[in-house]
Coordinates of C-alpha atoms in Angstrom, one line a residue:
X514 CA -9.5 -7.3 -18.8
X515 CA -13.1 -8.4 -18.3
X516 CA -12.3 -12.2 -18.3
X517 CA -9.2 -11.9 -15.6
X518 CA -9.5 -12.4 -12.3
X519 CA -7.6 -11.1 -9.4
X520 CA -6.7 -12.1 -6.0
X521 CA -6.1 -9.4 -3.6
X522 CA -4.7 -9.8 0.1
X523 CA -5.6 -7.4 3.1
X524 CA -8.0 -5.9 0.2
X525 CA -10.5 -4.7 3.2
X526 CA -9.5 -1.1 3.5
X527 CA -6.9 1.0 3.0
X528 CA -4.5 0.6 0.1
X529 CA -5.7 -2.9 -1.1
X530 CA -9.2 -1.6 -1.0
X531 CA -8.7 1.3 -3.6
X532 CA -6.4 -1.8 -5.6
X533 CA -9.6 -4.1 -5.5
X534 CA -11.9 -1.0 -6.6
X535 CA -9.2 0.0 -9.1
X536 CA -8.9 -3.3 -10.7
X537 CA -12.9 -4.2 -10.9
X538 CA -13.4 -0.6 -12.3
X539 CA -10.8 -2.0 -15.2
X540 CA -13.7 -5.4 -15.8
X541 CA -11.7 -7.8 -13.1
X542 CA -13.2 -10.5 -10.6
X543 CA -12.5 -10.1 -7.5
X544 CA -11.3 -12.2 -4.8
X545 CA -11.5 -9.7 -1.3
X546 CA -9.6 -11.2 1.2
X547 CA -10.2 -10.7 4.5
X548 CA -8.2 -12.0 7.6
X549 CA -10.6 -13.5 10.1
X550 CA -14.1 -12.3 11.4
X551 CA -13.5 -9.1 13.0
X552 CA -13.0 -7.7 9.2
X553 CA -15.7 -9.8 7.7
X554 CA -17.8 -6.7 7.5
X555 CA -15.0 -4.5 5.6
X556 CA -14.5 -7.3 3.6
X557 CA -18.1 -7.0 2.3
X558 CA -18.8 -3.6 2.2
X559 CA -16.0 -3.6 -0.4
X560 CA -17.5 -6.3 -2.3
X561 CA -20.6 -4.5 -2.2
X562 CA -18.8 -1.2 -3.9
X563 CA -17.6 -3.5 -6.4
X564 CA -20.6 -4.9 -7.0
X565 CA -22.5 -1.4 -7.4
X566 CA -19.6 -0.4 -9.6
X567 CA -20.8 -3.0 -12.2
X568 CA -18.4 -6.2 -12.3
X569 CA -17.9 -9.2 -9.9
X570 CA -16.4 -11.0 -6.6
X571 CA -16.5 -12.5 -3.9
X572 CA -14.9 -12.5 0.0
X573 CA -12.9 -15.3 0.8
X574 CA -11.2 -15.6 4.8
X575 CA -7.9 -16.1 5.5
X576 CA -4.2 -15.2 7.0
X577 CA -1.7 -15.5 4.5
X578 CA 0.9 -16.7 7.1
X579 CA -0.8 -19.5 7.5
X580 CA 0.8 -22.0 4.0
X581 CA -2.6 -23.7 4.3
X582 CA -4.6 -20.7 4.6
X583 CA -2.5 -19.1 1.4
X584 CA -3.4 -22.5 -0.4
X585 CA -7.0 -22.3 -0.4
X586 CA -7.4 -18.5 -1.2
X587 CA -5.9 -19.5 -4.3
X588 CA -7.6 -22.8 -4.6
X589 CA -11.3 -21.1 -3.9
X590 CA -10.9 -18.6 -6.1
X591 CA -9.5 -21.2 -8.9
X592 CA -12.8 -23.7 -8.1
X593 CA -15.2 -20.4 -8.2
X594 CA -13.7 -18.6 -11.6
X595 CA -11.4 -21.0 -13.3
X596 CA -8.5 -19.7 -13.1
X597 CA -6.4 -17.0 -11.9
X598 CA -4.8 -14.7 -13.6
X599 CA -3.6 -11.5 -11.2
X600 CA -2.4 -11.8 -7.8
X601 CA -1.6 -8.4 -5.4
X602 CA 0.5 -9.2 -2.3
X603 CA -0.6 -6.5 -0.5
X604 CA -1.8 -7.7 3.4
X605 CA 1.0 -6.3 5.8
X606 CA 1.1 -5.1 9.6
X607 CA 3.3 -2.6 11.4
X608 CA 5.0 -2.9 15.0
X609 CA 7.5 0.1 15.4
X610 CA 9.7 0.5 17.8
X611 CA 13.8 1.2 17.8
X612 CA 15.5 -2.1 17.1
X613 CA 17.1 -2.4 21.0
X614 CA 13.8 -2.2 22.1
X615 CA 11.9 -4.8 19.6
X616 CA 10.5 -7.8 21.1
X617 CA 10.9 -11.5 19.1
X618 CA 7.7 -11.5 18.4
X619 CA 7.6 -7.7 16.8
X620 CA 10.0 -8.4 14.6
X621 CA 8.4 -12.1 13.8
X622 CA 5.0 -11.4 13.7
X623 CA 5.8 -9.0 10.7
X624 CA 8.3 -10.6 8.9
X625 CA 5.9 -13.2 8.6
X626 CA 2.4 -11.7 7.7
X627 CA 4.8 -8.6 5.4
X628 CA 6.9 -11.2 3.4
X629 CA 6.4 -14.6 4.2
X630 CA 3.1 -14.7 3.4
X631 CA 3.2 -12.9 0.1
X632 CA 5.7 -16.0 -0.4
X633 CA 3.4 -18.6 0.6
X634 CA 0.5 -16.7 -2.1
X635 CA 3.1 -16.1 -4.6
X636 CA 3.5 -19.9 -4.5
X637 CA -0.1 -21.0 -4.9
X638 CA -0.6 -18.6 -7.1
X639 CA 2.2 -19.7 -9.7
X640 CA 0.7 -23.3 -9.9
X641 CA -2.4 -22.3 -12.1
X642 CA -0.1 -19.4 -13.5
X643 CA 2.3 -21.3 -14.7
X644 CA -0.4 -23.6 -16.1
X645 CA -2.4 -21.0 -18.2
X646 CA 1.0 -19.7 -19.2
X647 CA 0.0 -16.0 -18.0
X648 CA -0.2 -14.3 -14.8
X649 CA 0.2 -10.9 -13.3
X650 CA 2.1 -10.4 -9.5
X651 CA 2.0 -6.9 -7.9
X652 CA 3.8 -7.1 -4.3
X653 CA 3.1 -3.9 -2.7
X654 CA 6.4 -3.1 -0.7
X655 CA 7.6 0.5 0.4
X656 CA 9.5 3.1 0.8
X657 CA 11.2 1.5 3.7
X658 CA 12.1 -1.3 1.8
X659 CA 14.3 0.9 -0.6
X660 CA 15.8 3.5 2.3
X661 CA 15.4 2.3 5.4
X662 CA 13.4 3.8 8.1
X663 CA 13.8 4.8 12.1
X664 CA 11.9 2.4 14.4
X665 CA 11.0 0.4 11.3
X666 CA 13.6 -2.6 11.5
X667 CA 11.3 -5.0 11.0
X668 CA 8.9 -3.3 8.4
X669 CA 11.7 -2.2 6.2
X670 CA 13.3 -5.7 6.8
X671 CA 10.2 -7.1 5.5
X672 CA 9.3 -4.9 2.0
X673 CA 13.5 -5.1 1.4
X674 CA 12.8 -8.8 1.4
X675 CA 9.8 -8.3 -1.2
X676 CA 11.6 -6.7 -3.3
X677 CA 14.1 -9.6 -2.9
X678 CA 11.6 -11.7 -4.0
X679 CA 10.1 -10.0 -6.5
X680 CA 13.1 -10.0 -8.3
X681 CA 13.8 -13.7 -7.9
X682 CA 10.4 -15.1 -9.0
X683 CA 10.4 -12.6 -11.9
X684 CA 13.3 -14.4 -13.4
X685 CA 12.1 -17.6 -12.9
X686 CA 8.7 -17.2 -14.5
X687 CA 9.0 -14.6 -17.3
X688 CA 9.0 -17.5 -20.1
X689 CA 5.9 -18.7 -19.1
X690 CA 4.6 -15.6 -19.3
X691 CA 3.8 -13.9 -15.7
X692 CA 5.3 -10.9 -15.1
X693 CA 6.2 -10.0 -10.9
X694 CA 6.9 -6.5 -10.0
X695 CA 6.7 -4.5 -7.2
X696 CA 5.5 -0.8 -6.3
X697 CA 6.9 1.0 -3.4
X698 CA 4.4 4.1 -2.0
X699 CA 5.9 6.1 0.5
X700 CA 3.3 7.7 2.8
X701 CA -0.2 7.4 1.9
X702 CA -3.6 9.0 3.2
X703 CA -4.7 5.3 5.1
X704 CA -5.4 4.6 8.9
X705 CA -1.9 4.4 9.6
X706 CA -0.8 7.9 8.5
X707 CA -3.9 9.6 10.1
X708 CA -2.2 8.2 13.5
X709 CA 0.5 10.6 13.5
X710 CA 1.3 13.5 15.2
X711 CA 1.0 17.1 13.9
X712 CA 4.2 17.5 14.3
X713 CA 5.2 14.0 12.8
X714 CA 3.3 14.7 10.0
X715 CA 4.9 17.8 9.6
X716 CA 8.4 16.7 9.3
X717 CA 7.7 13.9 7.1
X718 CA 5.5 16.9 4.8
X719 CA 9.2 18.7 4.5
X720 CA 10.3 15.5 2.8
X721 CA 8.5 15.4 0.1
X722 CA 8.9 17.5 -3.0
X723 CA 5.5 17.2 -4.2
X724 CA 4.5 19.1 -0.3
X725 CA 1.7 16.2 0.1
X726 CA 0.9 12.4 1.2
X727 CA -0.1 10.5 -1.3
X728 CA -3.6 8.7 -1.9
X729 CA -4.7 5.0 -1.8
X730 CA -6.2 5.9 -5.7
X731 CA -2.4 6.4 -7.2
X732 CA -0.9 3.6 -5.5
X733 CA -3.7 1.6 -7.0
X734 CA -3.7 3.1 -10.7
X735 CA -0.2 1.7 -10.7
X736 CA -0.9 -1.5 -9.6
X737 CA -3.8 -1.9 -12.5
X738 CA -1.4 -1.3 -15.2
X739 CA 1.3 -3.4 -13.9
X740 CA -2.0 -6.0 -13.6
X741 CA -2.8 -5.4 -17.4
X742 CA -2.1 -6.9 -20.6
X743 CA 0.3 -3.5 -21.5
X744 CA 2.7 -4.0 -19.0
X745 CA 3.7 -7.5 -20.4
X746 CA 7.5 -6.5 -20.9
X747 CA 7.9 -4.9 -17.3
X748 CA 9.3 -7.7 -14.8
X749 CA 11.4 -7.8 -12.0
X750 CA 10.5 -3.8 -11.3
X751 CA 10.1 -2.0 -8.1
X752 CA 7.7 1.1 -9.0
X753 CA 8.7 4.4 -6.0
X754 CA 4.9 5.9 -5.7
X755 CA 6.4 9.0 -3.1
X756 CA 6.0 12.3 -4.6
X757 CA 10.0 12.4 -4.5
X758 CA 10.5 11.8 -1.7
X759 CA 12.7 9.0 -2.9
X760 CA 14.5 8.9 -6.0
X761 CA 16.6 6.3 -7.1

């Protein structure tokens, strides 16, 4: 893979920075995208790993809810590489609450960043995709998406609606050669499981057959082979990273 290049969204922690790491480690380009200024320094300290690690990329700004902002991530990383070959929807936000109590803008704010956003890259993305007649889309939903989960209305909404999408575009672009999938972690070792309670933690530990949370590392070894060359007759998937917690 050391002529592809990848786009990754919210790459500047968490999950979508072990997916950038993952994916350079495998000979990729990558584009870290950050949204605004207050991540900037993130942004480049995972450029920087990639860079020690031995391959290439570069930081690009912008909110994918934004149509225009989604336009030129694709377009910048197109004028700097050439083309574009692998794009991971992965930027998201969080606002629980119980559904009686969720504001409008809870439940806007993250259906648009969650799914309408990976909509609005997914589109940009397909131009030069299409064109090359190859391309690689990982949307990185959950294990809401697939079950459901209290206080998550709008998250789960959201990563349901991904996998919607997923399975749409996947049908729509297999004869030119791109290949959408999903993967769907339930919950991993990131900032936003390290804000639980003990006793939170706990109950959701009972869950989980393998008696663990996962790590940022597995979701992203499953993203770089549905990224590869070798995963060229998987489309329209939705991948359950959860230690069986889930099993469809």
């Amino acid at each position: 893979m050391d002529d592809r290049v990848a786009l990754v969204t919210g790459a500047f922690r968490g999950i979508g920075r072990a997916i950038s790491l993952r994916l350079a480690a495998s000979g990729m380009r990558i584009a870290v995208n950050y949204l605004n200024a207050d991540f900037e320094a993130e942004a480049r300290g995972v450029l920087g790993e990639i860079e020690a690690a031995g391959s290439g990329g570069f930081i690009v700004e912008g909110d994918v809810s934004i149509s225009e902002h989604a336009n030129r991530l694709v377009a910048e990383t197109v004028a700097k590489y050439g083309h574009l070959d692998v794009l991971v929807n992965n930027a998201g936000i969080a606002r629980d609450t119980l559904a009686m109590r969720m504001s409008d803008d809870d439940w806007d704010v993250v259906l648009r960043i969650d799914l309408t956003g990976a909509f609005y890259c997914t589109r940009a993305a397909l131009r030069p995709m299409v064109k090359q007649r190859y391309g690689r889309i990982v949307n990185i939903s959950s294990i809401a998406g697939v079950g459901g989960n209290v206080g998550q209305a709008n998250y789960s909404a959201a990563k349901a609606g991904l996998i919607g999408l997923t399975k749409s575009v996947a049908r729509e672009v297999a004869s030119r050669g791109i290949t959408v999938n999903a993967v769907a972690p339930g919950l991993i070792e990131t900032s936003m499981a390290a804000a639980l309670s003990d006793e939170a933690r706990t109950r959701i530990l009972e869950q989980i057959p393998a008696g663990r949370l996962g790590l940022p590392e597995e979701v992203a070894h499953a993203v770089n082979f549905l990224a590869s060359g070798e995963a060229g007759y998987i489309t329209g998937q939705v991948l359950g990273i959860n230690g069986g917690m889930l099993m469809a």
